[in-house]
């Protein structure tokens, strides 16, 4: 098996990212701007970004927080609610917004304004289908009677299948898929359905949350699953199917929010996202599929141009810092204090 000492690929993009706002935004944005040309910025602020005007203002705050000379473009999204008016979609498109995010109400961090019944949003989804905006889906039901490890699979039956039937030409991204069921569903769903895959769901199964004690930094939503699911996600990205692409779901929370009795969901991976993905692709001998996953499949599905620059990863062990500043607080990157084998130069 080949064992390259470096890896040069077209500058990649992150198709699912949480940047937060204010001082937290200023702390984490440089990590992403260094590695990626563009990122799809999640709208789950408090209050959420629900209008084109709010998205434009948030975009300005992101641009203002960029380091000097950074070559990075934020791609903005709106948070879909039961009440998002259909005529907001044209304003959103004119403002450069590329997608709306569907959070089932209560599914995850800052999702209480989310959708209670997708049928309430159909007029708006029809407008999106017409105007060419994408729907990005947090694919978990919130029914407390459904086991948390089954919520993604149940979502496919209860929400995805009817949605695909009713809006066949709406481009839908099933975000941060975590199960064999979701990987199989997306592979068989046709040209208008794609998925993002995070580094943590390629690298870890649910044992990581419980190894030697409870490890809050491995807790994200959708939660890590059994090994059989991790293997299915790896097989999906190794297949080279262009409808699977990179989306870190880097979701920063201050250490005191993670290391407490009720821990916030999210893994902070923006510092070393490409290195983590390279490790995952190398482990399955699929480095030849890495560039398309990271740099081609996302823009192709979104209908955007591919980036033109390059980035290089060196095989060069380095140790991740234990903590980074996060506004006034601190944040721990996933794998804090551990050694990675790839390093972006
Ligand atoms: C995200 C966050 O913290 O905003 N958390 C996470 O675990 N992924 C929300 C989300 O994407 O579900
Ligand atoms: Zn997310």
Short mmCIF file of C-alpha atoms and ligand atoms in Angstrom, two decimals:
data_model
loop_
_atom_site.label_atom_id
_atom_site.label_comp_id
_atom_site.label_asym_id
_atom_site.label_seq_id
_atom_site.Cartn_x
_atom_site.Cartn_y
_atom_site.Cartn_z
CA UNK A 1 0.00 0.00 0.00
CA UNK A 2 1.32 3.45 -0.85
CA UNK A 3 2.36 5.60 2.08
CA UNK A 4 2.64 9.17 0.76
CA UNK A 5 4.63 11.71 2.74
CA UNK A 6 2.43 14.57 1.58
CA UNK A 7 -0.98 15.12 0.10
CA UNK A 8 -1.85 18.11 -2.10
CA UNK A 9 -5.49 18.69 -2.96
CA UNK A 10 -7.68 21.48 -4.33
CA UNK A 11 -8.61 23.88 -1.55
CA UNK A 12 -11.59 22.24 0.18
CA UNK A 13 -14.82 23.64 1.62
CA UNK A 14 -16.71 22.82 4.80
CA UNK A 15 -20.37 22.20 3.94
CA UNK A 16 -21.60 22.23 7.57
CA UNK A 17 -20.11 24.53 10.18
CA UNK A 18 -21.09 26.35 13.39
CA UNK A 19 -19.27 29.67 13.80
CA UNK A 20 -21.29 31.23 16.67
CA UNK A 21 -21.09 35.02 17.05
CA UNK A 22 -19.20 37.81 18.82
CA UNK A 23 -15.96 36.94 20.61
CA UNK A 24 -16.53 33.19 20.12
CA UNK A 25 -16.79 33.73 16.36
CA UNK A 26 -13.55 35.70 16.35
CA UNK A 27 -11.81 32.84 18.20
CA UNK A 28 -12.85 29.94 15.97
CA UNK A 29 -13.17 31.54 12.51
CA UNK A 30 -9.39 31.65 11.79
CA UNK A 31 -9.19 27.84 12.16
CA UNK A 32 -11.73 27.32 9.38
CA UNK A 33 -10.49 30.18 7.19
CA UNK A 34 -7.02 28.62 7.18
CA UNK A 35 -8.19 25.22 5.98
CA UNK A 36 -11.22 25.93 3.83
CA UNK A 37 -12.15 28.25 0.97
CA UNK A 38 -15.84 28.39 1.89
CA UNK A 39 -18.13 27.11 4.58
CA UNK A 40 -21.86 26.65 4.94
CA UNK A 41 -22.59 28.61 8.10
CA UNK A 42 -25.30 27.18 10.33
CA UNK A 43 -28.02 29.63 11.44
CA UNK A 44 -28.69 28.27 14.96
CA UNK A 45 -27.71 31.41 16.85
CA UNK A 46 -29.80 32.76 19.71
CA UNK A 47 -32.08 34.13 18.33
CA UNK A 48 -31.80 32.10 15.11
CA UNK A 49 -31.06 33.63 11.69
CA UNK A 50 -34.51 33.46 10.09
CA UNK A 51 -34.53 36.35 7.59
CA UNK A 52 -32.42 37.43 4.63
CA UNK A 53 -31.65 40.70 6.45
CA UNK A 54 -30.32 38.83 9.49
CA UNK A 55 -28.21 36.59 7.26
CA UNK A 56 -26.67 39.62 5.54
CA UNK A 57 -25.84 41.21 8.90
CA UNK A 58 -24.34 37.93 10.22
CA UNK A 59 -22.29 37.62 7.04
CA UNK A 60 -20.88 41.12 7.63
CA UNK A 61 -19.91 40.17 11.20
CA UNK A 62 -18.13 37.06 9.90
CA UNK A 63 -16.25 39.02 7.23
CA UNK A 64 -15.27 41.63 9.84
CA UNK A 65 -13.85 38.88 12.09
CA UNK A 66 -11.67 37.35 9.34
CA UNK A 67 -7.89 37.60 9.78
CA UNK A 68 -6.05 40.01 7.41
CA UNK A 69 -5.62 38.53 3.97
CA UNK A 70 -7.79 35.45 4.60
CA UNK A 71 -9.18 33.84 1.45
CA UNK A 72 -12.50 32.64 2.79
CA UNK A 73 -16.15 33.04 1.83
CA UNK A 74 -19.01 32.30 4.24
CA UNK A 75 -22.08 30.78 2.57
CA UNK A 76 -25.17 31.80 4.48
CA UNK A 77 -28.23 29.80 5.49
CA UNK A 78 -31.59 30.58 7.08
CA UNK A 79 -33.18 28.70 9.92
CA UNK A 80 -36.50 27.28 8.69
CA UNK A 81 -39.45 27.68 11.05
CA UNK A 82 -43.14 26.80 10.81
CA UNK A 83 -43.67 30.48 10.02
CA UNK A 84 -40.96 31.21 7.42
CA UNK A 85 -42.98 33.03 4.72
CA UNK A 86 -42.64 31.73 1.17
CA UNK A 87 -41.81 35.25 -0.04
CA UNK A 88 -38.71 35.31 2.20
CA UNK A 89 -37.13 32.85 -0.24
CA UNK A 90 -36.74 35.32 -3.08
CA UNK A 91 -35.25 37.89 -0.68
CA UNK A 92 -32.92 35.20 0.60
CA UNK A 93 -31.78 34.25 -2.87
CA UNK A 94 -31.19 37.91 -3.77
CA UNK A 95 -29.12 38.27 -0.57
CA UNK A 96 -26.90 35.34 -1.64
CA UNK A 97 -28.33 32.87 0.89
CA UNK A 98 -27.82 29.37 -0.51
CA UNK A 99 -29.87 27.12 1.75
CA UNK A 100 -32.36 26.76 4.60
CA UNK A 101 -31.75 24.50 7.58
CA UNK A 102 -34.46 22.24 8.92
CA UNK A 103 -34.13 21.51 12.62
CA UNK A 104 -36.95 19.40 13.97
CA UNK A 105 -38.05 21.45 17.04
CA UNK A 106 -35.94 20.41 20.03
CA UNK A 107 -33.56 18.10 18.13
CA UNK A 108 -30.31 19.80 19.12
CA UNK A 109 -28.51 22.95 20.36
CA UNK A 110 -30.68 26.08 19.84
CA UNK A 111 -33.42 24.28 17.95
CA UNK A 112 -36.48 25.21 20.00
CA UNK A 113 -37.71 27.50 17.17
CA UNK A 114 -37.46 24.56 14.75
CA UNK A 115 -40.12 22.94 12.61
CA UNK A 116 -42.94 21.11 14.43
CA UNK A 117 -44.42 19.49 11.30
CA UNK A 118 -42.72 19.67 7.92
CA UNK A 119 -46.03 19.96 6.10
CA UNK A 120 -46.42 23.41 7.63
CA UNK A 121 -43.41 24.51 5.57
CA UNK A 122 -44.51 23.14 2.19
CA UNK A 123 -45.31 26.52 0.59
CA UNK A 124 -41.82 27.68 1.54
CA UNK A 125 -40.19 24.46 0.36
CA UNK A 126 -41.98 24.85 -2.99
CA UNK A 127 -40.54 28.37 -3.28
CA UNK A 128 -37.07 26.97 -2.51
CA UNK A 129 -37.47 24.28 -5.15
CA UNK A 130 -38.41 27.02 -7.63
CA UNK A 131 -35.63 29.45 -6.67
CA UNK A 132 -32.92 26.77 -6.42
CA UNK A 133 -32.20 27.03 -2.70
CA UNK A 134 -31.17 23.84 -0.91
CA UNK A 135 -32.77 22.26 2.15
CA UNK A 136 -30.26 21.09 4.77
CA UNK A 137 -31.76 18.59 7.16
CA UNK A 138 -30.94 17.66 10.73
CA UNK A 139 -32.32 14.15 10.25
CA UNK A 140 -33.54 13.01 13.64
CA UNK A 141 -37.06 12.67 14.99
CA UNK A 142 -37.56 14.21 18.42
CA UNK A 143 -40.25 11.84 19.67
CA UNK A 144 -39.16 10.96 23.23
CA UNK A 145 -40.58 7.45 22.74
CA UNK A 146 -37.95 6.74 20.08
CA UNK A 147 -34.58 5.56 21.39
CA UNK A 148 -31.93 8.21 20.74
CA UNK A 149 -29.84 5.73 18.73
CA UNK A 150 -32.81 5.05 16.40
CA UNK A 151 -33.91 8.62 15.76
CA UNK A 152 -32.08 9.02 12.46
CA UNK A 153 -33.40 5.78 10.98
CA UNK A 154 -36.96 6.63 12.04
CA UNK A 155 -36.60 10.10 10.50
CA UNK A 156 -35.96 8.50 7.10
CA UNK A 157 -39.31 6.71 7.19
CA UNK A 158 -41.36 9.45 8.78
CA UNK A 159 -39.92 12.58 7.14
CA UNK A 160 -37.39 11.97 4.35
CA UNK A 161 -39.41 9.54 2.26
CA UNK A 162 -42.58 11.68 2.23
CA UNK A 163 -40.51 14.83 1.64
CA UNK A 164 -38.72 13.27 -1.34
CA UNK A 165 -42.04 12.11 -2.78
CA UNK A 166 -43.66 15.55 -2.38
CA UNK A 167 -40.66 17.73 -3.43
CA UNK A 168 -38.75 15.58 -5.91
CA UNK A 169 -36.62 18.39 -7.33
CA UNK A 170 -35.71 20.18 -4.13
CA UNK A 171 -32.01 19.66 -3.45
CA UNK A 172 -31.76 18.11 0.02
CA UNK A 173 -28.62 17.51 2.07
CA UNK A 174 -29.04 14.94 4.83
CA UNK A 175 -26.55 16.53 7.22
CA UNK A 176 -24.00 14.69 9.38
CA UNK A 177 -25.31 11.20 8.68
CA UNK A 178 -24.45 8.65 11.34
CA UNK A 179 -26.08 5.34 10.37
CA UNK A 180 -25.98 2.57 7.81
CA UNK A 181 -29.65 3.30 7.12
CA UNK A 182 -28.90 6.92 6.20
CA UNK A 183 -25.90 5.98 4.04
CA UNK A 184 -28.01 3.41 2.16
CA UNK A 185 -30.91 5.80 1.85
CA UNK A 186 -28.77 8.58 0.35
CA UNK A 187 -26.95 6.20 -1.99
CA UNK A 188 -30.29 5.07 -3.40
CA UNK A 189 -32.14 8.41 -3.33
CA UNK A 190 -31.17 9.88 -6.70
CA UNK A 191 -29.53 13.04 -7.96
CA UNK A 192 -31.31 15.55 -5.69
CA UNK A 193 -30.25 14.03 -2.35
CA UNK A 194 -26.77 14.20 -0.81
CA UNK A 195 -25.18 13.86 2.62
CA UNK A 196 -22.39 15.37 4.65
CA UNK A 197 -20.19 13.18 6.85
CA UNK A 198 -18.24 14.47 9.87
CA UNK A 199 -14.73 13.39 10.87
CA UNK A 200 -15.89 12.10 14.25
CA UNK A 201 -18.50 9.80 12.71
CA UNK A 202 -15.86 8.32 10.37
CA UNK A 203 -13.30 7.84 13.15
CA UNK A 204 -15.30 6.82 16.22
CA UNK A 205 -18.14 4.67 17.38
CA UNK A 206 -20.15 5.23 20.56
CA UNK A 207 -17.56 3.50 22.74
CA UNK A 208 -15.52 6.72 22.47
CA UNK A 209 -18.05 8.50 24.68
CA UNK A 210 -17.59 5.97 27.48
CA UNK A 211 -13.91 4.92 27.38
CA UNK A 212 -12.64 4.87 30.97
CA UNK A 213 -15.37 7.30 32.05
CA UNK A 214 -17.78 9.75 30.48
CA UNK A 215 -16.06 11.82 27.79
CA UNK A 216 -18.12 14.91 27.01
CA UNK A 217 -15.94 16.07 24.13
CA UNK A 218 -17.09 13.05 22.13
CA UNK A 219 -20.74 13.92 22.68
CA UNK A 220 -22.38 15.50 19.65
CA UNK A 221 -25.71 15.22 17.90
CA UNK A 222 -26.57 13.02 16.19
CA UNK A 223 -24.74 10.95 18.79
CA UNK A 224 -21.98 8.50 17.74
CA UNK A 225 -23.40 5.09 16.83
CA UNK A 226 -22.34 1.43 16.83
CA UNK A 227 -19.30 0.20 14.89
CA UNK A 228 -21.46 -1.28 12.10
CA UNK A 229 -22.67 2.23 11.32
CA UNK A 230 -19.20 3.75 11.40
CA UNK A 231 -18.10 1.09 8.91
CA UNK A 232 -21.05 1.88 6.65
CA UNK A 233 -20.18 5.59 6.61
CA UNK A 234 -16.58 4.74 5.75
CA UNK A 235 -17.77 2.47 2.95
CA UNK A 236 -20.00 5.27 1.63
CA UNK A 237 -17.14 7.78 1.37
CA UNK A 238 -14.74 5.13 0.04
CA UNK A 239 -17.24 4.29 -2.72
CA UNK A 240 -16.50 7.63 -4.37
CA UNK A 241 -20.23 8.35 -4.75
CA UNK A 242 -20.26 12.12 -5.44
CA UNK A 243 -23.32 12.67 -3.26
CA UNK A 244 -21.26 12.25 -0.08
CA UNK A 245 -19.10 15.20 0.90
CA UNK A 246 -17.25 16.98 3.67
CA UNK A 247 -19.12 18.78 6.44
CA UNK A 248 -17.32 18.95 9.75
CA UNK A 249 -20.24 20.02 11.96
CA UNK A 250 -17.52 21.64 14.07
CA UNK A 251 -19.69 22.91 16.93
CA UNK A 252 -17.70 24.87 19.50
CA UNK A 253 -18.83 25.05 23.13
CA UNK A 254 -16.75 26.51 25.96
CA UNK A 255 -15.09 23.89 28.19
CA UNK A 256 -17.36 24.77 31.10
CA UNK A 257 -20.41 23.98 28.94
CA UNK A 258 -18.94 20.60 27.94
CA UNK A 259 -17.53 19.58 31.32
CA UNK A 260 -20.64 19.90 33.44
CA UNK A 261 -23.62 17.85 34.60
CA UNK A 262 -25.65 18.67 31.47
CA UNK A 263 -23.11 18.81 28.67
CA UNK A 264 -23.79 20.70 25.44
CA UNK A 265 -23.72 18.66 22.22
CA UNK A 266 -20.93 19.30 19.75
CA UNK A 267 -17.34 18.40 18.84
CA UNK A 268 -14.93 21.21 18.03
CA UNK A 269 -12.88 19.97 15.08
CA UNK A 270 -12.17 23.12 13.05
CA UNK A 271 -8.55 23.34 14.24
CA UNK A 272 -7.55 20.07 12.58
CA UNK A 273 -10.48 19.03 10.42
CA UNK A 274 -8.52 18.12 7.29
CA UNK A 275 -5.98 16.17 9.31
CA UNK A 276 -8.76 14.15 10.97
CA UNK A 277 -10.40 13.38 7.63
CA UNK A 278 -7.05 12.41 6.09
CA UNK A 279 -6.49 10.00 8.97
CA UNK A 280 -9.94 8.48 8.38
CA UNK A 281 -9.44 8.11 4.61
CA UNK A 282 -5.98 6.64 5.07
CA UNK A 283 -7.28 4.09 7.58
CA UNK A 284 -9.60 2.69 4.90
CA UNK A 285 -7.05 3.03 2.08
CA UNK A 286 -9.20 5.57 0.31
CA UNK A 287 -6.85 8.56 0.08
CA UNK A 288 -7.46 8.53 -3.68
CA UNK A 289 -11.09 9.52 -2.93
CA UNK A 290 -10.21 12.26 -0.46
CA UNK A 291 -9.93 15.22 -2.84
CA UNK A 292 -13.31 14.69 -4.48
CA UNK A 293 -14.97 14.26 -1.07
CA UNK A 294 -13.33 17.39 0.33
CA UNK A 295 -13.18 19.69 -2.68
CA UNK A 296 -15.36 18.60 -5.64
CA UNK A 297 -18.54 16.83 -4.55
CA UNK A 298 -19.85 19.67 -2.38
CA UNK A 299 -19.59 22.51 -4.92
CA UNK A 300 -20.84 20.22 -7.68
CA UNK A 301 -24.00 19.37 -5.71
CA UNK A 302 -24.58 22.99 -4.67
CA UNK A 303 -24.02 24.17 -8.27
CA UNK A 304 -21.08 26.38 -7.27
CA UNK A 305 -17.63 26.55 -8.89
CA UNK A 306 -14.85 24.42 -7.44
CA UNK A 307 -12.03 26.29 -5.70
CA UNK A 308 -8.84 26.86 -7.66
CA UNK A 309 -6.12 27.04 -4.96
CA UNK A 310 -4.37 24.06 -3.36
CA UNK A 311 -3.62 22.94 0.20
CA UNK A 312 -0.96 20.48 1.31
CA UNK A 313 -0.94 18.06 4.23
CA UNK A 314 2.41 16.67 5.38
CA UNK A 315 2.92 13.40 7.18
CA UNK A 316 4.32 15.12 10.23
CA UNK A 317 3.25 14.17 13.76
CA UNK A 318 2.08 17.07 15.92
CA UNK A 319 0.31 17.37 19.21
CA UNK A 320 -2.97 19.25 19.45
CA UNK A 321 -3.10 21.95 22.14
CA UNK A 322 -5.02 21.11 25.33
CA UNK A 323 -7.10 24.29 25.10
CA UNK A 324 -7.59 27.32 22.89
CA UNK A 325 -9.05 30.71 23.77
CA UNK A 326 -12.80 30.98 23.11
CA UNK A 327 -13.80 34.57 23.73
CA UNK A 328 -13.34 35.06 27.48
CA UNK A 329 -13.52 31.29 27.99
CA UNK A 330 -11.57 28.29 26.73
CA UNK A 331 -12.37 25.50 24.33
CA UNK A 332 -10.98 21.98 23.99
CA UNK A 333 -10.51 20.64 20.48
CA UNK A 334 -11.49 17.03 19.80
CA UNK A 335 -8.33 14.96 20.52
CA UNK A 336 -6.85 17.75 22.70
CA UNK A 337 -3.30 16.86 23.78
CA UNK A 338 -3.13 13.89 21.39
CA UNK A 339 -0.82 13.43 18.42
CA UNK A 340 -2.10 13.49 14.83
CA UNK A 341 -0.10 12.03 11.96
CA UNK A 342 -1.03 14.58 9.26
CA UNK A 343 -0.43 18.31 9.45
CA UNK A 344 -1.55 21.04 7.08
CA UNK A 345 1.37 23.23 6.05
C1 LIG B 1 -24.60 21.62 17.10
C2 LIG B 1 -24.37 22.92 17.88
O1 LIG B 1 -23.74 22.89 18.95
O2 LIG B 1 -24.80 23.97 17.39
N1 LIG B 1 -24.26 20.51 17.95
C3 LIG B 1 -23.90 19.26 17.54
O3 LIG B 1 -23.76 18.39 18.38
N2 LIG B 1 -23.71 18.98 16.28
C4 LIG B 1 -25.98 21.54 16.61
C5 LIG B 1 -26.18 20.47 15.56
O4 LIG B 1 -25.67 20.58 14.45
O5 LIG B 1 -26.89 19.49 15.83
ZN1 LIG B 2 -24.43 21.09 13.06
#
